[in-house]
Tab-separated table of C-alpha atoms in Angstrom:
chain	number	residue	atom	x	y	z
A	1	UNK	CA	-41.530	27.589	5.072
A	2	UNK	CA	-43.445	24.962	7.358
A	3	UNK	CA	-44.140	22.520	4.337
A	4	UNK	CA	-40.691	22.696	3.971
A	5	UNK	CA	-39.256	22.036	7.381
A	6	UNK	CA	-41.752	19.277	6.915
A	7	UNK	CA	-40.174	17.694	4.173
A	8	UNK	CA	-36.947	18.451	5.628
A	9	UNK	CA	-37.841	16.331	9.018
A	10	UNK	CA	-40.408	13.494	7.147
A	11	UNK	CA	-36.943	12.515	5.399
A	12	UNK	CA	-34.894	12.515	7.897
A	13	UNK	CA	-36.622	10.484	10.515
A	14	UNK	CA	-37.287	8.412	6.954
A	15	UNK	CA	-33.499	7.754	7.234
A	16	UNK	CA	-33.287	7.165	10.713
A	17	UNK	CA	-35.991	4.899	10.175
A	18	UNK	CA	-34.301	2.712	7.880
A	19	UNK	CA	-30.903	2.429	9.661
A	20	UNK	CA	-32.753	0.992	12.763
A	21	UNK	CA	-34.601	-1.636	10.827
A	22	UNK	CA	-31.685	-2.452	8.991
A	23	UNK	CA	-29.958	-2.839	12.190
A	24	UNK	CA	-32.723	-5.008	13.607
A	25	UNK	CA	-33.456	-7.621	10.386
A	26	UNK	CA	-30.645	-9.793	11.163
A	27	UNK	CA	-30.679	-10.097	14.753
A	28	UNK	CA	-34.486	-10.801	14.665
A	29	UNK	CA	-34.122	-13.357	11.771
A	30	UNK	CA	-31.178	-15.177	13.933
A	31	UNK	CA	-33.288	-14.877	17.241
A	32	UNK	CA	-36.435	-16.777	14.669
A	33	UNK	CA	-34.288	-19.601	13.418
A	34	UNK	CA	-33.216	-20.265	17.283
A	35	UNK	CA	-35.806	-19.246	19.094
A	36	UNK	CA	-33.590	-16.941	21.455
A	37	UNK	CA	-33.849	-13.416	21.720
A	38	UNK	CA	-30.727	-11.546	22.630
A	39	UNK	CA	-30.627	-7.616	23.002
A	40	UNK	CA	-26.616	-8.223	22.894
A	41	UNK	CA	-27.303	-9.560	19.128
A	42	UNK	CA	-29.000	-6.341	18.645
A	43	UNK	CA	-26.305	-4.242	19.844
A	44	UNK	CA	-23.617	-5.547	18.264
A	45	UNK	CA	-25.556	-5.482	14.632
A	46	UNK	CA	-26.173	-1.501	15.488
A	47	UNK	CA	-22.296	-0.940	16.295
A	48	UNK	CA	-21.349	-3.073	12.884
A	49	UNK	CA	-23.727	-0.376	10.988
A	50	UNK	CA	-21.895	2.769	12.936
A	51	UNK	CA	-19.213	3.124	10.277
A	52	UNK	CA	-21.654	2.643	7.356
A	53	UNK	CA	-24.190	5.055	9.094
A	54	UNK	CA	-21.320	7.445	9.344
A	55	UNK	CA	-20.412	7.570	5.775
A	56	UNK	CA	-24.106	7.708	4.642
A	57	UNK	CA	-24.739	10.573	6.536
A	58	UNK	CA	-21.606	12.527	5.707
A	59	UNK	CA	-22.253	12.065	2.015
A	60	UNK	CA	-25.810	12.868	2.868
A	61	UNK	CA	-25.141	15.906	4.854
A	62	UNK	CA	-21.854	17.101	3.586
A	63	UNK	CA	-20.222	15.941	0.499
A	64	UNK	CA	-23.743	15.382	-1.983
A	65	UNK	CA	-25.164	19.180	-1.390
A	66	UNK	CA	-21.889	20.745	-1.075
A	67	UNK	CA	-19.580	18.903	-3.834
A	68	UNK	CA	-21.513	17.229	-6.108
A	69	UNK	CA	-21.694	20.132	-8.231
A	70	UNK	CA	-19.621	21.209	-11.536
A	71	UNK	CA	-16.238	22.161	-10.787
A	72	UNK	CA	-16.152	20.162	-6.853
A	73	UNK	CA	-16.966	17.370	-8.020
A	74	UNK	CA	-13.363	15.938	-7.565
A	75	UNK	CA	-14.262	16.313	-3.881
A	76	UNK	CA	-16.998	14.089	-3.590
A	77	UNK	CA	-15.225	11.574	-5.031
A	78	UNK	CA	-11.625	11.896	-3.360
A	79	UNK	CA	-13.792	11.927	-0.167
A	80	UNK	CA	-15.565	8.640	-0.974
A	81	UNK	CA	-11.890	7.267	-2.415
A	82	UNK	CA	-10.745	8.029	0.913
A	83	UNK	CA	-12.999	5.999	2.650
A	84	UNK	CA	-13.148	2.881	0.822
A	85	UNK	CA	-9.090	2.677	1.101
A	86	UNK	CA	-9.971	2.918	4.592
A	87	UNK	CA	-12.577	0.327	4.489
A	88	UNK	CA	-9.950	-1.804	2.286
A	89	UNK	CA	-7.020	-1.295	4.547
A	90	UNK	CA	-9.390	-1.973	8.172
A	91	UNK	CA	-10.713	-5.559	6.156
A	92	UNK	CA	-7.284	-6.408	4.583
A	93	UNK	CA	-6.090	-6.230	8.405
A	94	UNK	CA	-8.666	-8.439	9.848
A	95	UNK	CA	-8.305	-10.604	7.359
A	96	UNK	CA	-4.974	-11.340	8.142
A	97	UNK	CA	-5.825	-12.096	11.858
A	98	UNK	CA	-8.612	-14.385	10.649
A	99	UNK	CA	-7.578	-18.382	10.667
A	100	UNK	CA	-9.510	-20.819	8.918
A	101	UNK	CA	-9.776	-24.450	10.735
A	102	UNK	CA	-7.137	-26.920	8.373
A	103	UNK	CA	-10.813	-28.441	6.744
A	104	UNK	CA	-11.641	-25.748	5.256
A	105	UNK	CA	-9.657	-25.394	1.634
A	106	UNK	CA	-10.246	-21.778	0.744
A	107	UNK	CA	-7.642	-18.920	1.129
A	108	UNK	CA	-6.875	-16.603	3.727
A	109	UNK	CA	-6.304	-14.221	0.765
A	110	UNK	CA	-9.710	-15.434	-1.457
A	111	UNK	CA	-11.992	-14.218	1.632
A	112	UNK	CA	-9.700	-10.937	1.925
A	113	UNK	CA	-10.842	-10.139	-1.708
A	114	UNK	CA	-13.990	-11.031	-1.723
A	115	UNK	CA	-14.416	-9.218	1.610
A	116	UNK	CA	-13.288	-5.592	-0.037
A	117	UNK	CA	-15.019	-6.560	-3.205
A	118	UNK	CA	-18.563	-6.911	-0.538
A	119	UNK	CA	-17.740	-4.175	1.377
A	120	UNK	CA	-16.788	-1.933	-1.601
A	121	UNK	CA	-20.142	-2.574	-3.597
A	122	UNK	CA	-22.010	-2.006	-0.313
A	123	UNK	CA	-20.214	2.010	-0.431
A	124	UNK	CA	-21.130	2.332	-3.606
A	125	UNK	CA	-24.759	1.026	-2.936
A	126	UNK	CA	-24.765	3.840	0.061
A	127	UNK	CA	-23.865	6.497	-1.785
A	128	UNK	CA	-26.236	6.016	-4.425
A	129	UNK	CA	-28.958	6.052	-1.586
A	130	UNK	CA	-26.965	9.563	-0.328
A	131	UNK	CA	-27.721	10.702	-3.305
A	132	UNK	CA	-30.765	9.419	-4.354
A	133	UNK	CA	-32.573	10.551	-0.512
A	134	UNK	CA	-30.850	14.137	-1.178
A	135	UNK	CA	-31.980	14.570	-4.357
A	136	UNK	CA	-35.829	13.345	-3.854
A	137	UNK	CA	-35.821	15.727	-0.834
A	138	UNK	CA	-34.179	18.562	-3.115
A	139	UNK	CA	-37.093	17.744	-5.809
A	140	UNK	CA	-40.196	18.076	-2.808
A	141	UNK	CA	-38.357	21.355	-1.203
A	142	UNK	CA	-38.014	22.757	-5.041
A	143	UNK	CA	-41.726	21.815	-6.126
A	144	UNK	CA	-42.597	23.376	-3.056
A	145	UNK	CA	-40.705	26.636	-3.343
A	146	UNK	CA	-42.349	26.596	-7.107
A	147	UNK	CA	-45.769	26.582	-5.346
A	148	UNK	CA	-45.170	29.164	-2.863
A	149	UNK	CA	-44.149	31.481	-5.720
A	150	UNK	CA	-47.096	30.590	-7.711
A	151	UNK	CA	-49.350	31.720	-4.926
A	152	UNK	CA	-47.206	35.299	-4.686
A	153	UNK	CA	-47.554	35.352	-8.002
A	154	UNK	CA	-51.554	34.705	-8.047
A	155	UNK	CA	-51.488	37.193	-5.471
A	156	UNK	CA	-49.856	40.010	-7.391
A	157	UNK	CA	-52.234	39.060	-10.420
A	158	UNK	CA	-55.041	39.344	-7.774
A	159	UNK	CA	-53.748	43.194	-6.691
A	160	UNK	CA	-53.518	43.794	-11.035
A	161	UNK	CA	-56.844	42.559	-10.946
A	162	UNK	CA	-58.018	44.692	-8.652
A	163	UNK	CA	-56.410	47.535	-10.695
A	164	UNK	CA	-58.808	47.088	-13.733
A	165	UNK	CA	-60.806	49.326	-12.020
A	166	UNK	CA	-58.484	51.715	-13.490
A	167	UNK	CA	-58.609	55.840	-13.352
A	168	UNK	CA	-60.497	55.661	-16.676
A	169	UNK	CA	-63.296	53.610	-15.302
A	170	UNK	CA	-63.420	55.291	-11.894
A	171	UNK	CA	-63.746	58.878	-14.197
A	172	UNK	CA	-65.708	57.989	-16.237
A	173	UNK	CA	-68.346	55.979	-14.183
A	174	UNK	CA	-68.791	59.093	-11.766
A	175	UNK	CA	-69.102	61.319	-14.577
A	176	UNK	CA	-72.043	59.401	-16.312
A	177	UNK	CA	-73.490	59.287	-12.542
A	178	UNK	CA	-73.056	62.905	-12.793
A	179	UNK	CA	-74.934	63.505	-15.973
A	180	UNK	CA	-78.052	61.101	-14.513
A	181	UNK	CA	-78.080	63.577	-11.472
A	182	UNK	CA	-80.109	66.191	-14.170
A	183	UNK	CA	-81.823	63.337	-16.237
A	184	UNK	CA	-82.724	60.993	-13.335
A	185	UNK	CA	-81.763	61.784	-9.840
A	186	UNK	CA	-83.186	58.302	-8.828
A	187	UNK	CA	-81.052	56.213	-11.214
A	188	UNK	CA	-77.930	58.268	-9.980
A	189	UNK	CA	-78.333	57.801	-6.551
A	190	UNK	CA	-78.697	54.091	-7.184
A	191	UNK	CA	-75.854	53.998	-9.359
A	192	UNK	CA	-73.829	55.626	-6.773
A	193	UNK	CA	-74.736	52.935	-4.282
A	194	UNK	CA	-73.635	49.797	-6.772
A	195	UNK	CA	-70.369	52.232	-6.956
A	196	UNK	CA	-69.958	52.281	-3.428
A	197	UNK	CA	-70.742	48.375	-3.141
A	198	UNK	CA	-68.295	47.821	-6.235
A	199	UNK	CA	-65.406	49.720	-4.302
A	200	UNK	CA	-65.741	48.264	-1.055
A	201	UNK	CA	-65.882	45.032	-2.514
A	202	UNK	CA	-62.752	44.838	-4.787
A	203	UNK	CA	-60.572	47.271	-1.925
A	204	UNK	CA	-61.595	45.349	0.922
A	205	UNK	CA	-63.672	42.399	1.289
A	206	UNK	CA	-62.022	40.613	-2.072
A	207	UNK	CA	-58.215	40.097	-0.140
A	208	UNK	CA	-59.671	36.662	0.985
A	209	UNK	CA	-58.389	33.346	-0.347
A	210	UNK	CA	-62.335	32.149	-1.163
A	211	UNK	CA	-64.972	34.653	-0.730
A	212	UNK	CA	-68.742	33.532	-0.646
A	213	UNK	CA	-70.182	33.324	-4.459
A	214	UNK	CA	-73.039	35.569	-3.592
A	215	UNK	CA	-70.855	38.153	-3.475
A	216	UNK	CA	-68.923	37.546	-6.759
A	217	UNK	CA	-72.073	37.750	-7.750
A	218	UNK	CA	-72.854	40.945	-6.731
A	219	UNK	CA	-69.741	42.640	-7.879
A	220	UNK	CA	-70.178	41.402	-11.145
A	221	UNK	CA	-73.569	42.473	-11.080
A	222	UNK	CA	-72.306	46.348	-10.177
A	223	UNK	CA	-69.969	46.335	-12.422
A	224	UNK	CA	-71.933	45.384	-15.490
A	225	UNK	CA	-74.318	47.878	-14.435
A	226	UNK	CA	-71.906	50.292	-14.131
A	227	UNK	CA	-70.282	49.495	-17.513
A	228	UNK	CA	-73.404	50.022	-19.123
A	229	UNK	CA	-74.223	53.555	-18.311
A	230	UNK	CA	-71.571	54.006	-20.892
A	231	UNK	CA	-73.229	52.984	-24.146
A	232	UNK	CA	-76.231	53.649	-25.553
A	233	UNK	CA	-79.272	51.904	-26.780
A	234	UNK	CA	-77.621	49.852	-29.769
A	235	UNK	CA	-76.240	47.957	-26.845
A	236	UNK	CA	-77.923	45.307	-25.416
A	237	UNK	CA	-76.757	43.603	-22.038
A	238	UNK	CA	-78.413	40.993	-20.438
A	239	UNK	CA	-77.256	39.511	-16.837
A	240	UNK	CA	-78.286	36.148	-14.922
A	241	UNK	CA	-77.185	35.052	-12.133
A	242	UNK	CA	-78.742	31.964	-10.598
A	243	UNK	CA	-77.325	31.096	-6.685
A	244	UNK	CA	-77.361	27.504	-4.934
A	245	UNK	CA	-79.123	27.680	-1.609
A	246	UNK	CA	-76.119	26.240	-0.020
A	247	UNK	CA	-73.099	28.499	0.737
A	248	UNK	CA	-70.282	28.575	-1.974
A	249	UNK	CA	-66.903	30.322	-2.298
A	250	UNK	CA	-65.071	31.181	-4.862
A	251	UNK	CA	-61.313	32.904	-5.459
A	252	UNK	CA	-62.293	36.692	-5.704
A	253	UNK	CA	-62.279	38.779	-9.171
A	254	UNK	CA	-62.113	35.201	-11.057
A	255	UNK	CA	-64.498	36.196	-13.881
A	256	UNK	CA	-64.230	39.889	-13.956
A	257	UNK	CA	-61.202	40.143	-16.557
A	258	UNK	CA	-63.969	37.977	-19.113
A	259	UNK	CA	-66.660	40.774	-18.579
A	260	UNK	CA	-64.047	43.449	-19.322
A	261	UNK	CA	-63.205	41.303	-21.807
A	262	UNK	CA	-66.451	41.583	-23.581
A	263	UNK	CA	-67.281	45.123	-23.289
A	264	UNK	CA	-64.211	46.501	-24.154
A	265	UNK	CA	-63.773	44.385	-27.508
A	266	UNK	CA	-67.555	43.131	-28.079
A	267	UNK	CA	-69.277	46.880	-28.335
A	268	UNK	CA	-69.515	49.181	-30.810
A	269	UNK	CA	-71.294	52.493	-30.503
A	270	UNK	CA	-72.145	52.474	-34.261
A	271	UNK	CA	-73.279	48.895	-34.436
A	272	UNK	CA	-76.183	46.827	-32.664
A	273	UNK	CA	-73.848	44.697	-30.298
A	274	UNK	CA	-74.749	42.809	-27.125
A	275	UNK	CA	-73.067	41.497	-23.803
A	276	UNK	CA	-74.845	38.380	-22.082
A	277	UNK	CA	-73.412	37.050	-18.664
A	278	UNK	CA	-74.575	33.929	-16.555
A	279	UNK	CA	-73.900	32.414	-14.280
A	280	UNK	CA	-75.626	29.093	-12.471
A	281	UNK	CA	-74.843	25.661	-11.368
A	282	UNK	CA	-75.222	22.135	-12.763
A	283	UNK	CA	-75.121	19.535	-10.535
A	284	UNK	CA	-72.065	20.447	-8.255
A	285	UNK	CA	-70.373	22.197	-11.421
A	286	UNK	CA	-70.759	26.094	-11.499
A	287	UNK	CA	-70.999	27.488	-14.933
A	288	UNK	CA	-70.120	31.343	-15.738
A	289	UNK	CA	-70.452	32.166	-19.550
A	290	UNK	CA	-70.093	35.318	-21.089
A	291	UNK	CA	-70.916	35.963	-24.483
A	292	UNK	CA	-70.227	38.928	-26.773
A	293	UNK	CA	-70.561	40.801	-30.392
A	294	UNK	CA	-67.737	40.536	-31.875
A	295	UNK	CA	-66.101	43.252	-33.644
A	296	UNK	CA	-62.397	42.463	-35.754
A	297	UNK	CA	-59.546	44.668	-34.764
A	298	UNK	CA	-56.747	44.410	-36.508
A	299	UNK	CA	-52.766	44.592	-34.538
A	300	UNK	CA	-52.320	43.384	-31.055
A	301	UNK	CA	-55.594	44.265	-29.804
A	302	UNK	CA	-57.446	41.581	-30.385
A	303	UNK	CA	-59.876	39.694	-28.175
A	304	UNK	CA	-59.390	37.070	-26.048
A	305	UNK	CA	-55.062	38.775	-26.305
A	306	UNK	CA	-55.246	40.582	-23.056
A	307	UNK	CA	-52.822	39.946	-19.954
A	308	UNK	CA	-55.414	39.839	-17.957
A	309	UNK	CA	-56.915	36.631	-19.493
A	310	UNK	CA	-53.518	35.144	-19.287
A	311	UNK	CA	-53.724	35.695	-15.233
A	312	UNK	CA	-57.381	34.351	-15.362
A	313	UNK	CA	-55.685	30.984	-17.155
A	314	UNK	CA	-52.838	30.975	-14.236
A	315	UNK	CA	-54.843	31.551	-11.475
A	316	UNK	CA	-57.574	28.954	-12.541
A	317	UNK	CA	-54.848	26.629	-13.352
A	318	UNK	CA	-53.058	27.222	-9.664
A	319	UNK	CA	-56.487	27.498	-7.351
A	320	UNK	CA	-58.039	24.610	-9.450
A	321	UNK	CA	-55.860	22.428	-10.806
A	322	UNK	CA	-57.273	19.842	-12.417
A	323	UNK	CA	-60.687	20.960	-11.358
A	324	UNK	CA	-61.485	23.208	-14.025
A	325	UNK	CA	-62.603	23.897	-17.613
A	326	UNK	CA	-62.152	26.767	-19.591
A	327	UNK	CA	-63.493	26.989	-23.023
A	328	UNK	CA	-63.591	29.580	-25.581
A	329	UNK	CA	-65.121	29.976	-29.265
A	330	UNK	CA	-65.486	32.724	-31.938
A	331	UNK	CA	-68.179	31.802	-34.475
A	332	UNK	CA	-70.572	33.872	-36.646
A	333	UNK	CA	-69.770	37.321	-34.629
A	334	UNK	CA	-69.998	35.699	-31.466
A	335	UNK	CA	-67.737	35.447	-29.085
A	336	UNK	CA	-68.197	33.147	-25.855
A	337	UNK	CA	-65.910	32.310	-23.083
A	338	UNK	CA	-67.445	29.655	-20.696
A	339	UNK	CA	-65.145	28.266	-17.173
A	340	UNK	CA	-66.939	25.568	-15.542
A	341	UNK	CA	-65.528	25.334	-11.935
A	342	UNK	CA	-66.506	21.683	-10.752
A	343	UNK	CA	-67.283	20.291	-7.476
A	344	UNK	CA	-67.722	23.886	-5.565
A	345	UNK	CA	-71.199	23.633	-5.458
């Protein structure tokens, strides 16, 4: 709501700021050609502009949000109708008071009309800036709004994310730690830990905006781990994860729905398959790739279909726009899905 405000207050004082300047050209320009400066000058400009100020703002403030709308429209203009008779009535009366010296040829009546035709074409010029002002501000405070639900929205996908470490995983992880409690006590108890660490990590330490890259890392690096206890030896999975020396952060859980992406569509207990994640950076570009076997399924569950890769899109798209690449390919049983995230490293 801040950004907003802001907006709110940079176009007003905008406003303000024109009305004084426009109050201030002439009597500066008059004090250059005579080389006087008179604050009376001034004065007198700003109480000229106090009735065109006055119907600016109203239009601004009142009758643009309020009426210019289907079905009130008839307000907005009957209001502005209202004021130019009044501006036409005020100049047709000083008109008449005006006398011209015997010189001067033109009519009393000629500078009447061509005084309501000036001041006439100056509303309508006023207006138009009512409504122009109002409706740039409207666009900023409704681009802005857009944003702020983008970010709720990111941050909902974030809490799905979170939730792919659904029932079935949790289950089924501790019961293949269980089983590795009679086969290899060792390899259980370190399995348990990288369960732990997973855990912690996505429940707790992942609600930042950016979290350090070392950490992705290590999450990932859990969870692959932990995903392979499930399959057996036809499955090859290979892991690399190459870290800058300098400190980087990243938007939490940004690669994870890829890497469930992969094992849940690119293995197949029955067939030699493979999973190969990396991750590294080039320059000040950081590179994650994660390729796959890849196995057709017929229907709606197909790879690369999931909602979660249609939050990864969003979210990349929202934390870096314009700063990102996100490529994917399926070619001779291979399946690879590369994001390069630039200029984080």
């Amino acid at each position: 709501m801040k950004k907003i405000e802001k907006i709110t207050v940079n176009t007003f004082i905008t406003q303000i700021s024109f009305w004084v300047i426009l109050s201030l050209v002439f009597p500066l320009l008059s004090s250059m050609a005579s080389n006087t400066f008179s604050f009376k000058a001034i004065l007198n400009s700003i109480r000229s502009l106090l009735p065109w100020m006055f119907i600016y703002f109203f239009n601004y403030f009142g009758l643009v949000p309020f009426f210019l709308k289907p079905g009130k429209k008839w307000v907005f203009y009957l209001g502005n109708a209202v004021f130019v008779l009044f501006n036409v009535i005020r100049v047709f009366i000083a008109g008449r008071d005006l006398s011209l010296p015997v010189e001067y040829s033109i009519s009393i009546n000629y500078v009447i009309v061509l005084a309501i035709a000036g001041t006439t074409i100056f509303h309508v010029i006023l207006v138009m800036l009512a409504v122009g002002s109002r409706y740039i501000e409207q666009y900023y405070i409704l681009k802005e709004k857009t944003a702020m639900q983008q970010k709720e929205a990111a941050e909902a996908e974030l809490v799905w994310l979170k939730s792919q470490l659904n029932p079935h995983f949790l289950f089924n992880t501790l019961n293949n730690i269980s089983s590795l409690t009679q086969i290899d006590p060792g390899k259980a108890q370190e399995s348990l830990n990288q369960f732990s660490d997973l855990l912690r990590y996505a429940l707790y330490e992942s609600d930042a905006e950016l979290v350090p890259l070392d950490k992705e890392a290590d999450f990932m690096n859990n969870y692959i781990d932990l995903m392979s206890l499930r399959f057996n030896e036809k499955t090859k999975v290979s892991k690399s994860f190459e870290l800058p020396a300098r400190d980087v952060k990243i938007a939490p859980l940004i690669f994870i729905s890829l890497i469930e992406n992969a094992f849940k569509h690119g293995v197949n207990a029955r067939l030699e398959s493979f999973v190969n994640v990396s991750m590294r950076c080039s320059g000040r570009d950081l590179l994650f790739l994660c390729e796959n076997s890849y196995f057709e399924k017929s229907g709606k569950d197909r790879i690369g279909s999931g909602i979660g890769l249609n939050n990864l899109k969003k979210r990349l798209e929202l934390i870096y726009p314009n700063s990102y690449e996100y490529k994917v390919s399926n070619e001779n049983g291979i399946y690879s899905a590369m994001i390069i995230i630039k200029g984080i490293c």
